[in-house]
JSON list of C-alpha atoms and ligand atoms in Angstrom, two decimals:
[
{"chain": "K", "resi": 1, "resn": "MET", "atom": "CA", "xyz": [189.36, 64.49, 102.57]},
{"chain": "K", "resi": 2, "resn": "GLN", "atom": "CA", "xyz": [190.86, 68.03, 103.71]},
{"chain": "K", "resi": 3, "resn": "HIS", "atom": "CA", "xyz": [192.69, 67.78, 100.27]},
{"chain": "K", "resi": 4, "resn": "ASN", "atom": "CA", "xyz": [191.46, 68.47, 96.58]},
{"chain": "K", "resi": 5, "resn": "LYS", "atom": "CA", "xyz": [193.30, 65.42, 94.84]},
{"chain": "K", "resi": 6, "resn": "ARG", "atom": "CA", "xyz": [190.11, 63.80, 95.00]},
{"chain": "K", "resi": 7, "resn": "HIS", "atom": "CA", "xyz": [191.21, 61.46, 91.56]},
{"chain": "K", "resi": 8, "resn": "LEU", "atom": "CA", "xyz": [193.58, 58.90, 91.74]},
{"chain": "K", "resi": 9, "resn": "ALA", "atom": "CA", "xyz": [195.70, 59.11, 88.35]},
{"chain": "K", "resi": 10, "resn": "LEU", "atom": "CA", "xyz": [198.15, 56.52, 86.61]},
{"chain": "K", "resi": 11, "resn": "ILE", "atom": "CA", "xyz": [200.31, 58.05, 84.52]},
{"chain": "K", "resi": 12, "resn": "GLY", "atom": "CA", "xyz": [203.44, 56.24, 82.96]},
{"chain": "K", "resi": 13, "resn": "MET", "atom": "CA", "xyz": [205.12, 55.81, 79.37]},
{"chain": "K", "resi": 14, "resn": "MET", "atom": "CA", "xyz": [203.43, 53.40, 76.88]},
{"chain": "K", "resi": 15, "resn": "GLY", "atom": "CA", "xyz": [203.76, 50.08, 77.78]},
{"chain": "K", "resi": 16, "resn": "THR", "atom": "CA", "xyz": [203.91, 50.37, 81.38]},
{"chain": "K", "resi": 17, "resn": "GLY", "atom": "CA", "xyz": [200.39, 48.79, 82.35]},
{"chain": "K", "resi": 18, "resn": "LYS", "atom": "CA", "xyz": [198.02, 51.64, 82.93]},
{"chain": "K", "resi": 19, "resn": "THR", "atom": "CA", "xyz": [195.24, 49.95, 81.10]},
{"chain": "K", "resi": 20, "resn": "THR", "atom": "CA", "xyz": [196.13, 46.40, 82.69]},
{"chain": "K", "resi": 21, "resn": "VAL", "atom": "CA", "xyz": [196.96, 47.76, 86.30]},
{"chain": "K", "resi": 22, "resn": "GLY", "atom": "CA", "xyz": [193.72, 50.17, 85.98]},
{"chain": "K", "resi": 23, "resn": "ARG", "atom": "CA", "xyz": [191.36, 47.13, 85.33]},
{"chain": "K", "resi": 24, "resn": "ALA", "atom": "CA", "xyz": [192.55, 45.85, 88.72]},
{"chain": "K", "resi": 25, "resn": "VAL", "atom": "CA", "xyz": [192.68, 48.60, 90.85]},
{"chain": "K", "resi": 26, "resn": "SER", "atom": "CA", "xyz": [189.09, 49.98, 89.72]},
{"chain": "K", "resi": 27, "resn": "GLU", "atom": "CA", "xyz": [187.78, 46.39, 90.85]},
{"chain": "K", "resi": 28, "resn": "LEU", "atom": "CA", "xyz": [190.17, 46.27, 94.36]},
{"chain": "K", "resi": 29, "resn": "LEU", "atom": "CA", "xyz": [188.44, 49.81, 95.10]},
{"chain": "K", "resi": 30, "resn": "ASP", "atom": "CA", "xyz": [185.44, 49.74, 93.39]},
{"chain": "K", "resi": 31, "resn": "MET", "atom": "CA", "xyz": [186.34, 53.02, 91.64]},
{"chain": "K", "resi": 32, "resn": "THR", "atom": "CA", "xyz": [184.60, 54.37, 88.24]},
{"chain": "K", "resi": 33, "resn": "TRP", "atom": "CA", "xyz": [187.67, 53.86, 85.70]},
{"chain": "K", "resi": 34, "resn": "ARG", "atom": "CA", "xyz": [188.01, 56.44, 82.87]},
{"chain": "K", "resi": 35, "resn": "ASP", "atom": "CA", "xyz": [190.51, 56.23, 80.39]},
{"chain": "K", "resi": 36, "resn": "THR", "atom": "CA", "xyz": [191.15, 59.62, 78.56]},
{"chain": "K", "resi": 37, "resn": "ASP", "atom": "CA", "xyz": [192.72, 57.87, 75.05]},
{"chain": "K", "resi": 38, "resn": "GLN", "atom": "CA", "xyz": [189.48, 55.63, 75.80]},
{"chain": "K", "resi": 39, "resn": "GLU", "atom": "CA", "xyz": [187.29, 58.78, 75.80]},
{"chain": "K", "resi": 40, "resn": "LEU", "atom": "CA", "xyz": [188.46, 60.79, 73.19]},
{"chain": "K", "resi": 41, "resn": "VAL", "atom": "CA", "xyz": [188.31, 57.45, 70.27]},
{"chain": "K", "resi": 42, "resn": "ALA", "atom": "CA", "xyz": [184.43, 57.12, 71.53]},
{"chain": "K", "resi": 43, "resn": "LYS", "atom": "CA", "xyz": [183.77, 60.83, 71.08]},
{"chain": "K", "resi": 44, "resn": "TRP", "atom": "CA", "xyz": [185.70, 61.02, 67.54]},
{"chain": "K", "resi": 45, "resn": "GLY", "atom": "CA", "xyz": [184.62, 57.69, 66.49]},
{"chain": "K", "resi": 46, "resn": "CYS", "atom": "CA", "xyz": [188.12, 56.57, 65.32]},
{"chain": "K", "resi": 47, "resn": "SER", "atom": "CA", "xyz": [191.35, 55.30, 66.58]},
{"chain": "K", "resi": 48, "resn": "VAL", "atom": "CA", "xyz": [194.40, 57.33, 67.94]},
{"chain": "K", "resi": 49, "resn": "ALA", "atom": "CA", "xyz": [196.44, 56.33, 65.73]},
{"chain": "K", "resi": 50, "resn": "GLU", "atom": "CA", "xyz": [193.57, 57.21, 62.93]},
{"chain": "K", "resi": 51, "resn": "PHE", "atom": "CA", "xyz": [193.52, 60.80, 64.69]},
{"chain": "K", "resi": 52, "resn": "PHE", "atom": "CA", "xyz": [196.78, 61.63, 64.78]},
{"chain": "K", "resi": 53, "resn": "ALA", "atom": "CA", "xyz": [197.75, 59.96, 60.83]},
{"chain": "K", "resi": 54, "resn": "ARG", "atom": "CA", "xyz": [194.23, 63.14, 60.04]},
{"chain": "K", "resi": 55, "resn": "TYR", "atom": "CA", "xyz": [195.02, 65.89, 62.30]},
{"chain": "K", "resi": 56, "resn": "GLY", "atom": "CA", "xyz": [198.49, 65.13, 63.49]},
{"chain": "K", "resi": 57, "resn": "GLU", "atom": "CA", "xyz": [199.79, 65.13, 67.38]},
{"chain": "K", "resi": 58, "resn": "GLU", "atom": "CA", "xyz": [199.42, 69.00, 68.11]},
{"chain": "K", "resi": 59, "resn": "ARG", "atom": "CA", "xyz": [195.17, 68.77, 67.51]},
{"chain": "K", "resi": 60, "resn": "PHE", "atom": "CA", "xyz": [194.97, 65.51, 69.27]},
{"chain": "K", "resi": 61, "resn": "ARG", "atom": "CA", "xyz": [197.26, 67.17, 72.46]},
{"chain": "K", "resi": 62, "resn": "GLU", "atom": "CA", "xyz": [194.49, 69.81, 72.65]},
{"chain": "K", "resi": 63, "resn": "GLU", "atom": "CA", "xyz": [192.04, 67.33, 72.37]},
{"chain": "K", "resi": 64, "resn": "GLU", "atom": "CA", "xyz": [194.31, 65.44, 75.22]},
{"chain": "K", "resi": 65, "resn": "THR", "atom": "CA", "xyz": [194.23, 68.52, 77.53]},
{"chain": "K", "resi": 66, "resn": "ALA", "atom": "CA", "xyz": [190.31, 69.20, 76.91]},
{"chain": "K", "resi": 67, "resn": "MET", "atom": "CA", "xyz": [189.50, 65.78, 78.45]},
{"chain": "K", "resi": 68, "resn": "LEU", "atom": "CA", "xyz": [191.74, 65.61, 80.40]},
{"chain": "K", "resi": 69, "resn": "ARG", "atom": "CA", "xyz": [189.64, 68.76, 81.93]},
{"chain": "K", "resi": 70, "resn": "ALA", "atom": "CA", "xyz": [186.60, 67.23, 81.58]},
{"chain": "K", "resi": 71, "resn": "CYS", "atom": "CA", "xyz": [187.83, 63.88, 83.22]},
{"chain": "K", "resi": 72, "resn": "LEU", "atom": "CA", "xyz": [188.72, 66.14, 86.49]},
{"chain": "K", "resi": 73, "resn": "GLU", "atom": "CA", "xyz": [185.35, 68.04, 86.97]},
{"chain": "K", "resi": 74, "resn": "GLU", "atom": "CA", "xyz": [183.80, 64.73, 87.15]},
{"chain": "K", "resi": 75, "resn": "GLN", "atom": "CA", "xyz": [183.55, 62.99, 91.03]},
{"chain": "K", "resi": 76, "resn": "ARG", "atom": "CA", "xyz": [185.83, 61.02, 91.70]},
{"chain": "K", "resi": 77, "resn": "LEU", "atom": "CA", "xyz": [187.36, 59.00, 89.34]},
{"chain": "K", "resi": 78, "resn": "LEU", "atom": "CA", "xyz": [190.43, 56.08, 88.91]},
{"chain": "K", "resi": 79, "resn": "LEU", "atom": "CA", "xyz": [191.75, 57.76, 85.31]},
{"chain": "K", "resi": 80, "resn": "THR", "atom": "CA", "xyz": [194.74, 56.43, 83.02]},
{"chain": "K", "resi": 81, "resn": "THR", "atom": "CA", "xyz": [196.11, 58.29, 80.87]},
{"chain": "K", "resi": 82, "resn": "GLY", "atom": "CA", "xyz": [197.65, 57.78, 77.26]},
{"chain": "K", "resi": 83, "resn": "GLY", "atom": "CA", "xyz": [201.61, 58.15, 78.28]},
{"chain": "K", "resi": 84, "resn": "GLY", "atom": "CA", "xyz": [202.19, 61.71, 76.49]},
{"chain": "K", "resi": 85, "resn": "ILE", "atom": "CA", "xyz": [200.25, 63.23, 78.70]},
{"chain": "K", "resi": 86, "resn": "VAL", "atom": "CA", "xyz": [203.14, 64.49, 80.44]},
{"chain": "K", "resi": 87, "resn": "LEU", "atom": "CA", "xyz": [204.47, 66.79, 78.17]},
{"chain": "K", "resi": 88, "resn": "ARG", "atom": "CA", "xyz": [202.36, 69.73, 79.02]},
{"chain": "K", "resi": 89, "resn": "GLU", "atom": "CA", "xyz": [202.99, 71.78, 81.86]},
{"chain": "K", "resi": 90, "resn": "GLN", "atom": "CA", "xyz": [199.37, 72.39, 81.89]},
{"chain": "K", "resi": 91, "resn": "ASN", "atom": "CA", "xyz": [198.53, 68.57, 82.28]},
{"chain": "K", "resi": 92, "resn": "ARG", "atom": "CA", "xyz": [200.94, 68.17, 85.09]},
{"chain": "K", "resi": 93, "resn": "HIS", "atom": "CA", "xyz": [199.64, 71.09, 87.27]},
{"chain": "K", "resi": 94, "resn": "LEU", "atom": "CA", "xyz": [196.21, 69.77, 86.63]},
{"chain": "K", "resi": 95, "resn": "LEU", "atom": "CA", "xyz": [196.96, 66.37, 87.56]},
{"chain": "K", "resi": 96, "resn": "SER", "atom": "CA", "xyz": [199.37, 67.16, 90.58]},
{"chain": "K", "resi": 97, "resn": "GLN", "atom": "CA", "xyz": [195.77, 69.78, 91.71]},
{"chain": "K", "resi": 98, "resn": "TRP", "atom": "CA", "xyz": [193.20, 67.52, 91.49]},
{"chain": "K", "resi": 99, "resn": "ALA", "atom": "CA", "xyz": [194.71, 63.69, 91.45]},
{"chain": "K", "resi": 100, "resn": "TYR", "atom": "CA", "xyz": [196.71, 61.36, 93.60]},
{"chain": "K", "resi": 101, "resn": "VAL", "atom": "CA", "xyz": [199.14, 60.56, 90.74]},
{"chain": "K", "resi": 102, "resn": "VAL", "atom": "CA", "xyz": [200.99, 57.14, 90.51]},
{"chain": "K", "resi": 103, "resn": "HIS", "atom": "CA", "xyz": [203.52, 57.06, 87.89]},
{"chain": "K", "resi": 104, "resn": "LEU", "atom": "CA", "xyz": [204.17, 53.93, 86.89]},
{"chain": "K", "resi": 105, "resn": "ASP", "atom": "CA", "xyz": [207.66, 53.02, 85.62]},
{"chain": "K", "resi": 106, "resn": "ALA", "atom": "CA", "xyz": [209.38, 49.36, 84.21]},
{"chain": "K", "resi": 107, "resn": "ASP", "atom": "CA", "xyz": [212.78, 49.09, 82.32]},
{"chain": "K", "resi": 108, "resn": "PRO", "atom": "CA", "xyz": [212.97, 49.95, 79.04]},
{"chain": "K", "resi": 109, "resn": "HIS", "atom": "CA", "xyz": [213.77, 46.49, 77.82]},
{"chain": "K", "resi": 110, "resn": "GLU", "atom": "CA", "xyz": [211.04, 45.08, 79.85]},
{"chain": "K", "resi": 111, "resn": "ILE", "atom": "CA", "xyz": [208.87, 48.11, 78.15]},
{"chain": "K", "resi": 112, "resn": "ILE", "atom": "CA", "xyz": [210.06, 46.91, 74.54]},
{"chain": "K", "resi": 113, "resn": "GLU", "atom": "CA", "xyz": [208.83, 43.66, 75.21]},
{"chain": "K", "resi": 114, "resn": "ARG", "atom": "CA", "xyz": [205.07, 44.45, 75.86]},
{"chain": "K", "resi": 115, "resn": "LEU", "atom": "CA", "xyz": [204.71, 46.27, 73.80]},
{"chain": "K", "resi": 116, "resn": "GLN", "atom": "CA", "xyz": [206.23, 43.84, 71.58]},
{"chain": "K", "resi": 117, "resn": "ARG", "atom": "CA", "xyz": [202.96, 42.22, 72.77]},
{"chain": "K", "resi": 118, "resn": "SER", "atom": "CA", "xyz": [200.45, 44.66, 72.24]},
{"chain": "K", "resi": 119, "resn": "GLU", "atom": "CA", "xyz": [198.51, 44.71, 69.27]},
{"chain": "K", "resi": 120, "resn": "GLU", "atom": "CA", "xyz": [197.79, 48.34, 69.60]},
{"chain": "K", "resi": 121, "resn": "GLU", "atom": "CA", "xyz": [198.67, 50.67, 66.70]},
{"chain": "K", "resi": 122, "resn": "ARG", "atom": "CA", "xyz": [201.19, 53.29, 68.49]},
{"chain": "K", "resi": 123, "resn": "PRO", "atom": "CA", "xyz": [201.57, 56.44, 65.89]},
{"chain": "K", "resi": 124, "resn": "LEU", "atom": "CA", "xyz": [204.57, 57.18, 67.73]},
{"chain": "K", "resi": 125, "resn": "LEU", "atom": "CA", "xyz": [206.41, 54.10, 67.84]},
{"chain": "K", "resi": 126, "resn": "ARG", "atom": "CA", "xyz": [206.68, 53.46, 64.06]},
{"chain": "K", "resi": 127, "resn": "GLY", "atom": "CA", "xyz": [210.25, 52.22, 63.38]},
{"chain": "K", "resi": 128, "resn": "ASP", "atom": "CA", "xyz": [212.44, 50.32, 64.85]},
{"chain": "K", "resi": 129, "resn": "LEU", "atom": "CA", "xyz": [210.93, 49.82, 68.37]},
{"chain": "K", "resi": 130, "resn": "SER", "atom": "CA", "xyz": [213.38, 49.80, 70.53]},
{"chain": "K", "resi": 131, "resn": "ALA", "atom": "CA", "xyz": [215.50, 52.65, 69.82]},
{"chain": "K", "resi": 132, "resn": "ARG", "atom": "CA", "xyz": [212.10, 54.87, 69.79]},
{"chain": "K", "resi": 133, "resn": "VAL", "atom": "CA", "xyz": [211.51, 52.91, 73.72]},
{"chain": "K", "resi": 134, "resn": "HIS", "atom": "CA", "xyz": [214.63, 54.01, 74.31]},
{"chain": "K", "resi": 135, "resn": "ALA", "atom": "CA", "xyz": [214.97, 57.63, 73.02]},
{"chain": "K", "resi": 136, "resn": "ILE", "atom": "CA", "xyz": [211.75, 58.76, 74.45]},
{"chain": "K", "resi": 137, "resn": "TYR", "atom": "CA", "xyz": [212.13, 57.31, 77.77]},
{"chain": "K", "resi": 138, "resn": "GLN", "atom": "CA", "xyz": [215.22, 59.03, 78.02]},
{"chain": "K", "resi": 139, "resn": "ALA", "atom": "CA", "xyz": [213.20, 62.67, 76.92]},
{"chain": "K", "resi": 140, "resn": "ARG", "atom": "CA", "xyz": [210.27, 62.32, 79.20]},
{"chain": "K", "resi": 141, "resn": "ARG", "atom": "CA", "xyz": [211.60, 60.45, 82.15]},
{"chain": "K", "resi": 142, "resn": "ASP", "atom": "CA", "xyz": [211.98, 63.82, 84.03]},
{"chain": "K", "resi": 143, "resn": "PHE", "atom": "CA", "xyz": [208.00, 64.98, 83.52]},
{"chain": "K", "resi": 144, "resn": "TYR", "atom": "CA", "xyz": [207.03, 61.89, 85.08]},
{"chain": "K", "resi": 145, "resn": "ARG", "atom": "CA", "xyz": [208.94, 63.36, 88.43]},
{"chain": "K", "resi": 146, "resn": "PHE", "atom": "CA", "xyz": [205.97, 65.12, 89.42]},
{"chain": "K", "resi": 147, "resn": "ALA", "atom": "CA", "xyz": [203.99, 62.17, 90.54]},
{"chain": "K", "resi": 148, "resn": "ASP", "atom": "CA", "xyz": [202.83, 61.57, 94.56]},
{"chain": "K", "resi": 149, "resn": "LEU", "atom": "CA", "xyz": [204.16, 57.87, 94.33]},
{"chain": "K", "resi": 150, "resn": "ARG", "atom": "CA", "xyz": [206.43, 56.37, 91.71]},
{"chain": "K", "resi": 151, "resn": "VAL", "atom": "CA", "xyz": [205.55, 52.36, 91.38]},
{"chain": "K", "resi": 152, "resn": "ASP", "atom": "CA", "xyz": [208.37, 49.96, 89.25]},
{"chain": "K", "resi": 153, "resn": "THR", "atom": "CA", "xyz": [206.53, 47.50, 87.73]},
{"chain": "K", "resi": 154, "resn": "THR", "atom": "CA", "xyz": [209.46, 45.64, 85.85]},
{"chain": "K", "resi": 155, "resn": "GLY", "atom": "CA", "xyz": [209.32, 41.58, 86.89]},
{"chain": "K", "resi": 156, "resn": "ARG", "atom": "CA", "xyz": [205.75, 42.62, 89.10]},
{"chain": "K", "resi": 157, "resn": "ALA", "atom": "CA", "xyz": [202.67, 40.47, 88.65]},
{"chain": "K", "resi": 158, "resn": "VAL", "atom": "CA", "xyz": [199.24, 42.85, 88.09]},
{"chain": "K", "resi": 159, "resn": "SER", "atom": "CA", "xyz": [197.67, 41.84, 91.06]},
{"chain": "K", "resi": 160, "resn": "ASP", "atom": "CA", "xyz": [200.88, 43.26, 93.54]},
{"chain": "K", "resi": 161, "resn": "ILE", "atom": "CA", "xyz": [201.04, 46.43, 91.57]},
{"chain": "K", "resi": 162, "resn": "ALA", "atom": "CA", "xyz": [196.72, 46.74, 91.94]},
{"chain": "K", "resi": 163, "resn": "GLU", "atom": "CA", "xyz": [197.56, 46.70, 95.77]},
{"chain": "K", "resi": 164, "resn": "GLU", "atom": "CA", "xyz": [200.27, 48.26, 96.47]},
{"chain": "K", "resi": 165, "resn": "ILE", "atom": "CA", "xyz": [199.16, 51.70, 94.33]},
{"chain": "K", "resi": 166, "resn": "ALA", "atom": "CA", "xyz": [195.05, 50.72, 96.41]},
{"chain": "K", "resi": 167, "resn": "ARG", "atom": "CA", "xyz": [197.31, 50.68, 99.92]},
{"chain": "K", "resi": 168, "resn": "ALA", "atom": "CA", "xyz": [198.54, 53.84, 98.61]},
{"chain": "K", "resi": 169, "resn": "TRP", "atom": "CA", "xyz": [194.95, 55.27, 97.84]},
{"chain": "K", "resi": 170, "resn": "ARG", "atom": "CA", "xyz": [194.00, 54.17, 101.14]},
{"chain": "K", "resi": 171, "resn": "GLU", "atom": "CA", "xyz": [196.16, 56.23, 103.11]},
{"chain": "K", "resi": 172, "resn": "HIS", "atom": "CA", "xyz": [195.77, 59.22, 101.15]},
{"chain": "K", "resi": 173, "resn": "VAL", "atom": "CA", "xyz": [191.95, 59.45, 101.56]},
{"chain": "U", "resi": 1, "resn": "S3P", "atom": "C1", "xyz": [200.71, 58.54, 73.60]},
{"chain": "U", "resi": 1, "resn": "S3P", "atom": "C2", "xyz": [200.78, 57.32, 74.37]},
{"chain": "U", "resi": 1, "resn": "S3P", "atom": "C3", "xyz": [199.40, 56.30, 73.55]},
{"chain": "U", "resi": 1, "resn": "S3P", "atom": "C4", "xyz": [198.06, 57.64, 72.75]},
{"chain": "U", "resi": 1, "resn": "S3P", "atom": "C5", "xyz": [199.25, 58.02, 72.17]},
{"chain": "U", "resi": 1, "resn": "S3P", "atom": "C6", "xyz": [200.60, 59.08, 72.45]},
{"chain": "U", "resi": 1, "resn": "S3P", "atom": "C7", "xyz": [202.32, 59.05, 74.06]},
{"chain": "U", "resi": 1, "resn": "S3P", "atom": "O1", "xyz": [198.45, 56.20, 75.36]},
{"chain": "U", "resi": 1, "resn": "S3P", "atom": "O2", "xyz": [197.65, 58.55, 73.56]},
{"chain": "U", "resi": 1, "resn": "S3P", "atom": "O3", "xyz": [199.69, 57.76, 70.94]},
{"chain": "U", "resi": 1, "resn": "S3P", "atom": "O4", "xyz": [202.93, 60.17, 73.35]},
{"chain": "U", "resi": 1, "resn": "S3P", "atom": "O5", "xyz": [203.10, 58.51, 74.50]},
{"chain": "U", "resi": 1, "resn": "S3P", "atom": "P1", "xyz": [199.44, 54.95, 75.43]},
{"chain": "U", "resi": 1, "resn": "S3P", "atom": "O6", "xyz": [200.07, 55.39, 76.86]},
{"chain": "U", "resi": 1, "resn": "S3P", "atom": "O7", "xyz": [197.87, 53.94, 76.59]},
{"chain": "U", "resi": 1, "resn": "S3P", "atom": "O8", "xyz": [200.11, 54.08, 74.93]}
]
């Protein structure tokens, strides 16, 4: 590889399927898969929601950046991230420097449907789910634009999305 982008990273709003698609991509490409949130949960011994409640979002963002750095120092990984990782300029810079970045996007209405089915507790979605998703979607859409590839997942099968990403990655490496 002639460049530094040795990792494959999936970014995107909560509910865009990063975890589901990540699992499928890691199998297709036989890549080691890490998820920044899952690594943090393992390190803390408590859920993201519990961490937010105890220490707040700012402290979570500090931990998230430190975990991102640690993951990017490893050998080639498929990396999935929390939806808000793009909020910090520093994280966007790190990701674009060290990873081929894929933005998973979806229509907000479909995001809402997926999140309604999800059992995971998401601290930033408390209250009116629909209003929260629309507000966060609008507020963050520009932050995802630095990605190398945007994939619209609306109405698509996981296997189809995973194959598109695997194809793009093979062309990249
Ligand atoms: C967040 C997304 C969550 C998790 C935390 C904050 C966000 O991850 O990191 O609740 O700010 O969008 P998922 O995108 O995997 O739900």
